[in-house]
């Protein structure tokens, strides 16, 4: 808008009107004079005069019309001017030479808070303190358009920043100036906000990084450099991935971007690399910034180095979850871990076992030797406890001299007794403190989840009860909460004691079960099966005691005894004229894995004079598959000695035949469970067929065990099975029975 031009136009129009008015006056005066003259001159002259009058009247009409047109124009201009004044956003005020306000637009009233009456005649200086000086300066500098920050003052005394423009003077009735006063509060606020923003950006303790849509860095603040070590030059124009560590997988970043795209925000912990290569944790918040039309124009990433916080958190964690004396988990962590173990057990259908320990003579040590010695004792006890359990088991200190152990991954409850025994034994050795030896023992109460309680409290409470039971039974022992369990463990222990005695007491003897070649119906082999006659219990099945012997390593002396006795027997039979056959001896995985077994077996062969080519060892499938590489090595060593191998119970494990190819074995024994239903179950029949066909493919011979009927035999024969073993032909026999059987068939 140009008020000044409008003002000028108005002024020019008014001048023109005045001139026309003067002209009009002149013409009127001419007419008057002519009329006077007219009275004095003659008739003919009248006509002449009339003409002139007519002429003048015409002129007058034209002038009047011009005047009218101009007046209309003037009105229009005035209207336009009024409109502008009324709707302007700025106060437009005119003042005279005395600096008194003459006129103003409505906004002026609103802006300064005065009524129209109050404002007219008011001094400009009152509206804008310092106005006079400002005006003078403007004038002196002849720089009338320049803006300078000064303040307006409202009626209520409030000051506000204004921008003032004063126009050139014009003449109304007197010399008049027009001034435009613009309230710039908002603009100042914005400017200040921006200044503040940039201060925040620069002074922030958090690193700030701005990128373009392509994630190229376009700006960073000082903290960015402090934290990352990267300078502006290092990073501007680069992708933030220059700071990336290898901590997170690509999926982590993919998830971050997809969240950013979806919601415009992401925050989380990121491990990045500083310029020096150090990897550190930071807490990052990224937001997408959108432009006016709603497209993402930038990303702003703000991050703080949380290394210190993490360390503090860890320290707090340590304090909150670990016992400061022994470093063991405290009650809080114990509860958490036990809960976790129970959850896992539920998922995997397993048991959790809880030991509750209380030292037996701790109070005496503490009272007589003082707390410091007591503390030392607790530390040593904690260390011993830690050493008698596996890594996965959890030892905690609940309070005072109370400890707990949580066992997970328990397959046999007998193993629990073994661990409990180990814990008791850990206290056998004295603890030496300040040059003196102390004997402390512990009493242990044991509960199992889910049998003895479905929640932590119940398990703890019952374990505590069991512990008191152990104390009442004379301390230094363990007790299960459930009587049935105590009984079971008692039986197991008895079994262990009797099993140990069995070897010395000559309670073992051997049975031999013939193996028949299907094609010739001849006895080509026999399997050696151990028998145990317990003095009180009578015959105990190897299916019951062998697994236990394996868990307690008693299988080692028993296994050696079996092999030695069988070899002796074999050599004796040969001397008695029994034709040679292959003797199969069951060989436990525990034996195979014990170092020194090769020498042991070689020693037995040597000592008994047994020919190794007539000896076959039976290994179960699962044993062979475990730790395959070492097994292959060991088997090769045995093979070098001339011993052959068969895989027992084949089909019950998970091994594939093609995998078996890598093992130096000779025979597969189809498990009895397949043979049982071979005549009735199509699946079992198919499995047996497949095993036979593939075994032959691998040049392995096949023995079917547990053949009890003619029907089973016929099917196996039809499928090409090499040998059979089972009650259909013969039960396992005592050595003299076996000798007779062999001689009768020879
Ligand atoms: P295994 O090696 O699978 O032995 C075959 C088992 O099936 C033997 O049971 C045998 O008496 C039985 N059996 C044989 N033919 C038939 C039949 O037609 N019908 C039925 N129902 N059963 C038949 P046993 O003697 O009770 O042995 C059980 C397991 O104990 C053996 O299974 C073997 O794993 C283990 N074992 C036996 N003696 C020894 C040994 O000296 N050392 C080792 N490590 N384990 C042995
Ligand atoms: Ca066997
Ligand atoms: Ca078997």
CSV table of C-alpha atoms and ligand atoms in Angstrom, one decimal, residues 527 529 586 618 620 647-650 669-672 705-706 725, ligand 3:
chain,number,residue,atom,x,y,z
A,527,UNK,CA,25.3,-111.8,23.1
A,529,UNK,CA,24.2,-110.4,29.2
A,586,UNK,CA,27.5,-104.7,25.6
A,618,UNK,CA,27.6,-103.4,21.2
A,620,UNK,CA,23.9,-97.8,21.7
A,647,UNK,CA,24.9,-100.5,17.0
A,648,UNK,CA,22.4,-101.7,19.6
A,649,UNK,CA,18.7,-100.8,19.7
A,650,UNK,CA,19.0,-99.2,16.3
A,669,UNK,CA,20.7,-104.5,15.6
A,670,UNK,CA,17.1,-103.7,14.9
A,671,UNK,CA,15.5,-102.8,18.1
A,672,UNK,CA,13.1,-105.3,19.7
A,705,UNK,CA,16.6,-108.9,18.3
A,706,UNK,CA,13.7,-110.0,20.4
A,725,UNK,CA,18.2,-113.4,18.3
B,3,LIG,CA1,19.2,-104.2,22.2
